[in-house]
CSV table of C-alpha atoms in Angstrom, one decimal:
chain,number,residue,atom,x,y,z
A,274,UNK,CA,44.3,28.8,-29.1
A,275,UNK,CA,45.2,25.6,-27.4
A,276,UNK,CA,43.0,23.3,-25.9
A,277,UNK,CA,43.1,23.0,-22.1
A,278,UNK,CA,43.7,19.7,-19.8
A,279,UNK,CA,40.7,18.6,-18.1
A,280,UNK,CA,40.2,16.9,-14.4
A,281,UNK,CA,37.9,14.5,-13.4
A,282,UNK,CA,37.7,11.8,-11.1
A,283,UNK,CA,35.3,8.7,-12.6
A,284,UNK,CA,33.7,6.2,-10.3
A,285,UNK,CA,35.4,3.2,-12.0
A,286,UNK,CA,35.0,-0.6,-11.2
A,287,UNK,CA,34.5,0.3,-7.1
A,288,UNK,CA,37.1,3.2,-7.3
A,289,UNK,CA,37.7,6.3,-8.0
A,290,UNK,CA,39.9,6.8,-11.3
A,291,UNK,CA,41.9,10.2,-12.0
A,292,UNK,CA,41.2,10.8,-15.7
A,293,UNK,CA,43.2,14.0,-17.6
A,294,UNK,CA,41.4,14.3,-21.0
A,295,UNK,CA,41.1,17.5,-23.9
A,296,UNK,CA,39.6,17.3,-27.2
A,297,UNK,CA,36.6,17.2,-29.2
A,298,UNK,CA,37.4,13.9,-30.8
A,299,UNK,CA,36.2,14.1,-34.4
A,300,UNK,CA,38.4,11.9,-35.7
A,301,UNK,CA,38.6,9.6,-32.5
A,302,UNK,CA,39.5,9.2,-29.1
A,303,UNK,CA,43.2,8.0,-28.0
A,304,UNK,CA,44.0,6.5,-24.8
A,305,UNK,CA,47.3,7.2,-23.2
A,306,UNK,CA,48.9,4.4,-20.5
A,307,UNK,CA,51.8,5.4,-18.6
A,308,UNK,CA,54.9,4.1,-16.8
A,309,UNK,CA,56.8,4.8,-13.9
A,310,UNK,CA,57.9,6.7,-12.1
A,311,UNK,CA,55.3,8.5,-14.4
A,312,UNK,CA,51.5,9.7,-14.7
A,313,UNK,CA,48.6,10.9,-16.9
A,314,UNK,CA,51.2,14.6,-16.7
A,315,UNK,CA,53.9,12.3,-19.1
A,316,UNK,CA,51.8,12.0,-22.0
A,317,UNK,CA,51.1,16.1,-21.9
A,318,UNK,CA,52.8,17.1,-24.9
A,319,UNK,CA,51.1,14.1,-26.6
A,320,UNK,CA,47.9,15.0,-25.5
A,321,UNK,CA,47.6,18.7,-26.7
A,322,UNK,CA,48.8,17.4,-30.3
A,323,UNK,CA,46.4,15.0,-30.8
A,324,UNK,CA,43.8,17.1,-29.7
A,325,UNK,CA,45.0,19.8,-31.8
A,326,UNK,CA,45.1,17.4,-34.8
A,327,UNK,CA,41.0,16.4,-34.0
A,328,UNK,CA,41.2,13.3,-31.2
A,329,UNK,CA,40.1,13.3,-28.1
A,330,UNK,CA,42.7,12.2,-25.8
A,331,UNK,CA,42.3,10.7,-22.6
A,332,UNK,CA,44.9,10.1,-20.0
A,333,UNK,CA,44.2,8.1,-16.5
A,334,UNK,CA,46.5,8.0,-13.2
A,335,UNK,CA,46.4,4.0,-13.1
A,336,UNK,CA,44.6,2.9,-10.3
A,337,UNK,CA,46.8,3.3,-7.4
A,338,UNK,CA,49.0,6.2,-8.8
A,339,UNK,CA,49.0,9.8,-8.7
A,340,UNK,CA,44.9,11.2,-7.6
A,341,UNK,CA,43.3,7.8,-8.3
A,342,UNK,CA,42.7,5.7,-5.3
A,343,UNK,CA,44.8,3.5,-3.5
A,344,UNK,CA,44.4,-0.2,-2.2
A,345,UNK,CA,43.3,-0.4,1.0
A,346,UNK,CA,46.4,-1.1,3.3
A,347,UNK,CA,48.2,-5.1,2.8
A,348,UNK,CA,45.9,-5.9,-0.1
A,349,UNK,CA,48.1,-4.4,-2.7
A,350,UNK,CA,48.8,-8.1,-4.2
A,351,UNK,CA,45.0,-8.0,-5.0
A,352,UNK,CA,44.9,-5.8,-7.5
A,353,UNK,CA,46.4,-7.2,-10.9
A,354,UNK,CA,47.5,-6.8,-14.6
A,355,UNK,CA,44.0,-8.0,-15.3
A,356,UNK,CA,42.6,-5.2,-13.4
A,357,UNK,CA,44.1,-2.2,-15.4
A,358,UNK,CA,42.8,-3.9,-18.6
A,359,UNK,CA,39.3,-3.8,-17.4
A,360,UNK,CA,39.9,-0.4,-15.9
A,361,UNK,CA,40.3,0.9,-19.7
A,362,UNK,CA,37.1,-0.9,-20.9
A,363,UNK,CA,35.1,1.0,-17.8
A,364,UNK,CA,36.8,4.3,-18.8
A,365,UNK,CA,36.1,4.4,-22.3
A,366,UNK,CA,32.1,2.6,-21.5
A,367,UNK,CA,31.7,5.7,-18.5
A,368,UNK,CA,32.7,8.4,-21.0
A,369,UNK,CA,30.9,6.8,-24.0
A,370,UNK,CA,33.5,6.3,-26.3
A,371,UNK,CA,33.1,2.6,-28.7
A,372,UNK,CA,36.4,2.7,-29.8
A,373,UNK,CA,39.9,4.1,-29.5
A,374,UNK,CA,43.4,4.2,-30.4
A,375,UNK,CA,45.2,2.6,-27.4
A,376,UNK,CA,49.1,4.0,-26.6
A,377,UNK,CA,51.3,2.8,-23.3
A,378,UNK,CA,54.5,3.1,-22.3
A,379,UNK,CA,57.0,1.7,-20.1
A,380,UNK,CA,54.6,-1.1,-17.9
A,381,UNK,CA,51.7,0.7,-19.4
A,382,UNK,CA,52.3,-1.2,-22.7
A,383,UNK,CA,51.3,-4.6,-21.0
A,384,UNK,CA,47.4,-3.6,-20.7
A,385,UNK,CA,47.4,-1.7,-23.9
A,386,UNK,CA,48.8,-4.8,-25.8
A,387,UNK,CA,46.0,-7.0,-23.3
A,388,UNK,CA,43.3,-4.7,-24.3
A,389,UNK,CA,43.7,-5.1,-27.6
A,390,UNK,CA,44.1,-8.9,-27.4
A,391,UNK,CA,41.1,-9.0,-25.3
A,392,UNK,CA,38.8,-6.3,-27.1
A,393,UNK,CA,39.6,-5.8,-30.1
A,394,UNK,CA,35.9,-4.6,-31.3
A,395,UNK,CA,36.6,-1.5,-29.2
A,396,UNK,CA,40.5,-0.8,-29.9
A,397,UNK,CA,41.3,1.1,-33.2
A,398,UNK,CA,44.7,0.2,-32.6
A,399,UNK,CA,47.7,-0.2,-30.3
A,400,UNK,CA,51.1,1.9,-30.2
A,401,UNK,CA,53.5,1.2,-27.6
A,402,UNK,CA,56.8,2.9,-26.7
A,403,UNK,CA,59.7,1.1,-25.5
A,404,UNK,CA,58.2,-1.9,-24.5
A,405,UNK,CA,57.7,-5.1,-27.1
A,406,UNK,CA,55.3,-7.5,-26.7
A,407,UNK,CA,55.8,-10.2,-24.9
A,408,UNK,CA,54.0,-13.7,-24.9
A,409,UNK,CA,55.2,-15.0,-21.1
A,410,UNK,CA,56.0,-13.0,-18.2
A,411,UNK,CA,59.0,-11.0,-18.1
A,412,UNK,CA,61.8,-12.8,-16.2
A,413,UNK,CA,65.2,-11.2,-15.4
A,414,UNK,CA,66.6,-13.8,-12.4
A,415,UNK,CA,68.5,-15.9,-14.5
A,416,UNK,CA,69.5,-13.0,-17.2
A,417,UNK,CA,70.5,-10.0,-15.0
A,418,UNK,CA,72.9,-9.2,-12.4
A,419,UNK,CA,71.2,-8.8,-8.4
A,420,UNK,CA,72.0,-5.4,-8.7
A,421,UNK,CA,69.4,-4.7,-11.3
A,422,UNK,CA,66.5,-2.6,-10.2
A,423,UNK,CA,63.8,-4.0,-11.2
A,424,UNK,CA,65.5,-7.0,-9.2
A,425,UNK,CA,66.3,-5.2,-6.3
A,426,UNK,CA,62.4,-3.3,-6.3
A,427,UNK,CA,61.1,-6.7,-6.7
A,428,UNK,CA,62.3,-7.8,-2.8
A,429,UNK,CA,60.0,-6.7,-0.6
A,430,UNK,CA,60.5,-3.8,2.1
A,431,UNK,CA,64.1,-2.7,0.2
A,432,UNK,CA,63.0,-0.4,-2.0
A,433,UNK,CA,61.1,0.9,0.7
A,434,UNK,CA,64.3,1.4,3.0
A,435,UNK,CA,66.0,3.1,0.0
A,436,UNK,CA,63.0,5.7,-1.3
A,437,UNK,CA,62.4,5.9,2.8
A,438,UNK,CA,65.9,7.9,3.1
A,439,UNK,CA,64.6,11.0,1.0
A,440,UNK,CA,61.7,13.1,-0.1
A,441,UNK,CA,59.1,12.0,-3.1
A,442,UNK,CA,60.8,14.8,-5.1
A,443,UNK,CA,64.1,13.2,-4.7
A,444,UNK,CA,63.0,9.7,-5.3
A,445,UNK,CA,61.6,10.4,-9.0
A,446,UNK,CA,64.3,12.9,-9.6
A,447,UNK,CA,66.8,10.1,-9.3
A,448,UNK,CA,64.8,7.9,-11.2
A,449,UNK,CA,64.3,10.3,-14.2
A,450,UNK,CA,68.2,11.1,-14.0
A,451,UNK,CA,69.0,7.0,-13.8
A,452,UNK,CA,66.2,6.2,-16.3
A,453,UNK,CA,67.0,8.8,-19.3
A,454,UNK,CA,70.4,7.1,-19.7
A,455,UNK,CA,70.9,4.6,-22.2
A,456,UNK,CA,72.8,1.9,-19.5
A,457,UNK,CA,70.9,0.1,-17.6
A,458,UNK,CA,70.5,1.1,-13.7
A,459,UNK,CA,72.7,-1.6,-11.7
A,460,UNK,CA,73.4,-1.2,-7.8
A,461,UNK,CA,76.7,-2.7,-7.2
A,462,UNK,CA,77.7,-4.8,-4.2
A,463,UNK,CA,76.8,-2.5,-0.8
A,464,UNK,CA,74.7,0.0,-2.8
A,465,UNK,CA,71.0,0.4,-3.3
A,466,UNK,CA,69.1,2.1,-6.6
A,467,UNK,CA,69.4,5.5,-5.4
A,468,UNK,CA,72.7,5.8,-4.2
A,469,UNK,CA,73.4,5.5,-8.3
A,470,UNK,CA,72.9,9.4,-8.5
A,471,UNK,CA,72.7,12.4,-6.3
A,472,UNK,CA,71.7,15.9,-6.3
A,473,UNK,CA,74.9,16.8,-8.4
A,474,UNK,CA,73.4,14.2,-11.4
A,475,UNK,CA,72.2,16.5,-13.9
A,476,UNK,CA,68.3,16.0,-15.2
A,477,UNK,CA,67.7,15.4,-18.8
A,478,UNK,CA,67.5,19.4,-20.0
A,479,UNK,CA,64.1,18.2,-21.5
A,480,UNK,CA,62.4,18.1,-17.9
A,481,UNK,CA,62.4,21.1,-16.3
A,482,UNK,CA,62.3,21.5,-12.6
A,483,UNK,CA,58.5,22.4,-12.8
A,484,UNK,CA,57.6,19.2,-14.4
A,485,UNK,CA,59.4,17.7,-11.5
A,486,UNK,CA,57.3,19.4,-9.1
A,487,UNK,CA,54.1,18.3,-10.9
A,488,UNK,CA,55.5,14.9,-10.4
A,489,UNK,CA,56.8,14.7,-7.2
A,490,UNK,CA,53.3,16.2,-5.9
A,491,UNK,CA,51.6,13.5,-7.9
A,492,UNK,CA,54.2,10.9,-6.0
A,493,UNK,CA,53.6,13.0,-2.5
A,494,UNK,CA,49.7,12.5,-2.9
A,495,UNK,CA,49.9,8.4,-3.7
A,496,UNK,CA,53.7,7.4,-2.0
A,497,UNK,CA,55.2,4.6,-3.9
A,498,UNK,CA,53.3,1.7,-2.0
A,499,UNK,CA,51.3,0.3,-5.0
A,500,UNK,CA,53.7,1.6,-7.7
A,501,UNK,CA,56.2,-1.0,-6.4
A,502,UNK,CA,53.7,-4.0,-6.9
A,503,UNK,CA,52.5,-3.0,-9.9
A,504,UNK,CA,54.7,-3.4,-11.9
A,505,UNK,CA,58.1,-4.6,-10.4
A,506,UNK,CA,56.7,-7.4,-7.6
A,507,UNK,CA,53.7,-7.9,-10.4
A,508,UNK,CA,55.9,-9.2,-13.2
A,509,UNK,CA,55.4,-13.1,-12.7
A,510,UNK,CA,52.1,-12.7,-13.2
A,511,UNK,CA,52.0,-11.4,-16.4
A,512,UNK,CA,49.6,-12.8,-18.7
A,513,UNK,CA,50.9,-16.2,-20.6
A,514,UNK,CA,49.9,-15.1,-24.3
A,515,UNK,CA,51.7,-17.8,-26.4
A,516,UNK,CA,48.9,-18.2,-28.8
A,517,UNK,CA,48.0,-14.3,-29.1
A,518,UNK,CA,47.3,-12.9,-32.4
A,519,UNK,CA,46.9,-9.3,-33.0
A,520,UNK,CA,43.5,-8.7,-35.2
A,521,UNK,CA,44.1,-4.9,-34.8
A,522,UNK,CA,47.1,-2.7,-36.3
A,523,UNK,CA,49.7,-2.6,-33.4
A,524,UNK,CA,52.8,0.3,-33.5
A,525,UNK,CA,55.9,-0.2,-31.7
A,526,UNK,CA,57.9,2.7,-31.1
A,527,UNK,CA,61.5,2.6,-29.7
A,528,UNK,CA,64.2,5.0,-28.7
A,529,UNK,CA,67.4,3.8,-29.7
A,530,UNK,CA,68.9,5.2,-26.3
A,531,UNK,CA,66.6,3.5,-24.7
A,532,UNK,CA,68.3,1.4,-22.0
A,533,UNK,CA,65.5,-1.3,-22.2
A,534,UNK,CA,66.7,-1.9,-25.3
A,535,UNK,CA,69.4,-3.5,-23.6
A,536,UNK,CA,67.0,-6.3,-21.8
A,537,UNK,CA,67.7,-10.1,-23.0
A,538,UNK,CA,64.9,-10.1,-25.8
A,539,UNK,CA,63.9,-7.0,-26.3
A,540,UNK,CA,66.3,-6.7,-29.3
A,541,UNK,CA,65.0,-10.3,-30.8
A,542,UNK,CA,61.9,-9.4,-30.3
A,543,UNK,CA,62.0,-6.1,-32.2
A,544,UNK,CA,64.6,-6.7,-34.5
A,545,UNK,CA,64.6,-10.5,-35.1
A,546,UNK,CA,60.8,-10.5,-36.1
A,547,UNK,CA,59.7,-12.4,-33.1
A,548,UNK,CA,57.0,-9.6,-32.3
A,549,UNK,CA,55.8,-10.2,-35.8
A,550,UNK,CA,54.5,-13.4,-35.3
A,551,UNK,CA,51.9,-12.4,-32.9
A,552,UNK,CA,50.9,-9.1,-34.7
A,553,UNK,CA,50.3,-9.6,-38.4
A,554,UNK,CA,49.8,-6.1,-39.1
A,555,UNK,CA,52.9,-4.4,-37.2
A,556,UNK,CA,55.1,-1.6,-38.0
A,557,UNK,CA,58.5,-0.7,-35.5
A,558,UNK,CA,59.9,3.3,-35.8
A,559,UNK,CA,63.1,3.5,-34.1
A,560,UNK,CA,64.1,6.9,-33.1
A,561,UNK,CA,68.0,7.0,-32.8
A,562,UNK,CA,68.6,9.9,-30.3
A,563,UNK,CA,65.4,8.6,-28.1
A,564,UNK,CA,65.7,7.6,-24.7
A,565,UNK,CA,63.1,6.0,-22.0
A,566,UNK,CA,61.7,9.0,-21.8
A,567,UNK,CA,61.5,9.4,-25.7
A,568,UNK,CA,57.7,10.9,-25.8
A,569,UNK,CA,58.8,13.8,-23.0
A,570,UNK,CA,62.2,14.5,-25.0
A,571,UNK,CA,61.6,14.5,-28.4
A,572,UNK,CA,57.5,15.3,-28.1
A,573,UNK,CA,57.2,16.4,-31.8
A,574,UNK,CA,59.1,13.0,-33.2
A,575,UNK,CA,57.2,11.2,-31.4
A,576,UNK,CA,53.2,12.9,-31.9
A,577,UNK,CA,54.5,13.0,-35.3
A,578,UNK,CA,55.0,9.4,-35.7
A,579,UNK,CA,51.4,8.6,-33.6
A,580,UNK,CA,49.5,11.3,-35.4
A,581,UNK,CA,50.3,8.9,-38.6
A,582,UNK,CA,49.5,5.6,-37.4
A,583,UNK,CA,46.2,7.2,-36.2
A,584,UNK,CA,46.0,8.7,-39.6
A,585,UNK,CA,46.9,5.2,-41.6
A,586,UNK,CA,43.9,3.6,-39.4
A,587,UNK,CA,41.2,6.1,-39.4
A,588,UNK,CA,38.1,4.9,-36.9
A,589,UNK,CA,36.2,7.7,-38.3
A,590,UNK,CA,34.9,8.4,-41.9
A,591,UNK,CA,36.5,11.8,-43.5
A,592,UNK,CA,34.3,13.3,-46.1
């Protein structure tokens, strides 16, 4: 019988975090980052297969999403990358846990790759999906057309004016229909982000409209104030890690329909051994039908493909 998802809320570093966790965790515990337009309900299929295979999985709403709290009105600036690092070192100290396989996706990748930079006593190691390391801030002005969302969501108040015109259902529904394509999401001149898609757009036929709902009632609940700082106005501030080196294992996992494979350097990075410079003990699986959303879509390629890394690195003796 299948473990069951668990809610709490944990008073962490002044707030109150949303954690989803399952699992006994006799082989280790695994902490799952997410994305956007996402939350701890993306890494679900990932989370009942590690638990199943004897880990203890733990998923948080990042401060500021979903049922965690929010940032007290104009002071969303004030909350920063360093911030979600040290919200995973609270977690893991408030739930007793010394070490743990660290996995995040999409802007999630940024603190997993941090925290395992910065604490690498307490990380077993560090799998990432669709986003490579990257030693300086991400910068797109120079490289990308003005039509480019995360261009466009960096100016403040128009993303606002676009998501204002429909529902929080709507909003991520466009985003997921946008974001499982392999092109990358350019307004042209006189349109905004979500004019790119409508109602007649189909979804991916991996998301059903239920999952949907879970996420647009996450989305209705926390609004899309603090998700547009962090990450998309929170980019230039990035950490500079030009001298990092990895002293833990670090798994890079992309979706060759990914359209962020498309992002000046992402390719170099992964393909032209740039990444491996800075992690000494790295291995990239490419998953050729695999989109943004590669973890939702193909679930079992991917827990398959974790489930060994975990395995290759074991944090716990097996008799």
């Amino acid at each position: 019988m299948a473990q069951e998802i668990e809610h709490t809320h944990l008073p962490i570093r002044g707030i109150n975090i949303h954690v989803a966790q399952v699992g006994k965790g006799e082989l280790g515990t695994v902490v799952f980052l997410h994305g956007f337009p996402e939350i701890w309900y993306s890494w679900r299929h990932q989370m009942l297969a590690v638990a199943a295979a004897g880990y203890r999985a733990i998923a948080p709403d990042c401060r500021g999403y979903g049922l965690s709290d929010q940032p007290p009105e104009g002071e969303e600036a004030s909350w920063s990358w360093e911030d979600l690092v040290a919200d995973v070192l609270a977690i893991l100290d408030a739930l007793a846990v010394p070490k743990a396989f660290v996995v995040g996706k999409d802007f999630g990748a940024v603190p997993a790759y941090e925290f395992a930079l910065q604490h690498p006593g307490r990380t077993a190691g560090v799998a990432c999906l669709g986003i490579p390391f990257s030693p300086v801030p991400f910068s797109f002005e120079a490289t990308m057309p003005e039509g480019f969302y995360i261009l466009r969501w960096g100016e403040p108040g128009r993303a606002e004016a676009d998501f204002g015109r429909y529902d929080a259902r709507r909003v991520v529904r466009t985003v997921y229909a946008l974001f499982a394509g392999a092109e990358v999401p350019v307004a042209g001149e006189g349109q905004e982000i979500m004019d790119l898609a409508d109602l007649s757009t189909p979804l991916p036929e991996w998301l059903a409209e239920e999952d949907l709902d879970a996420y647009a009632a996450l989305y209705e609940k926390s609004g899309f104030r603090y998700p547009l700082q962090m990450p998309y106005r929170s980019l230039h501030k990035m950490p500079n890690r030009l001298d990092a080196k990895f002293q833990v294992p670090v798994f890079m996992v992309m979706g060759e329909k990914d359209y962020c494979l498309k992002f000046p350097g992402f390719e170099a990075a992964l393909r032209g051994g740039a990444m491996e410079s800075f992690a000494p003990d790295l291995k990239i699986a490419y998953i050729p039908e695999g989109s943004h959303f590669v973890q939702e879509q193909l679930p079992e390629q991917v827990n398959e493909l974790l489930l060994g890394f975990f395995k290759d690195h074991p944090t716990v003796a097996v008799a």
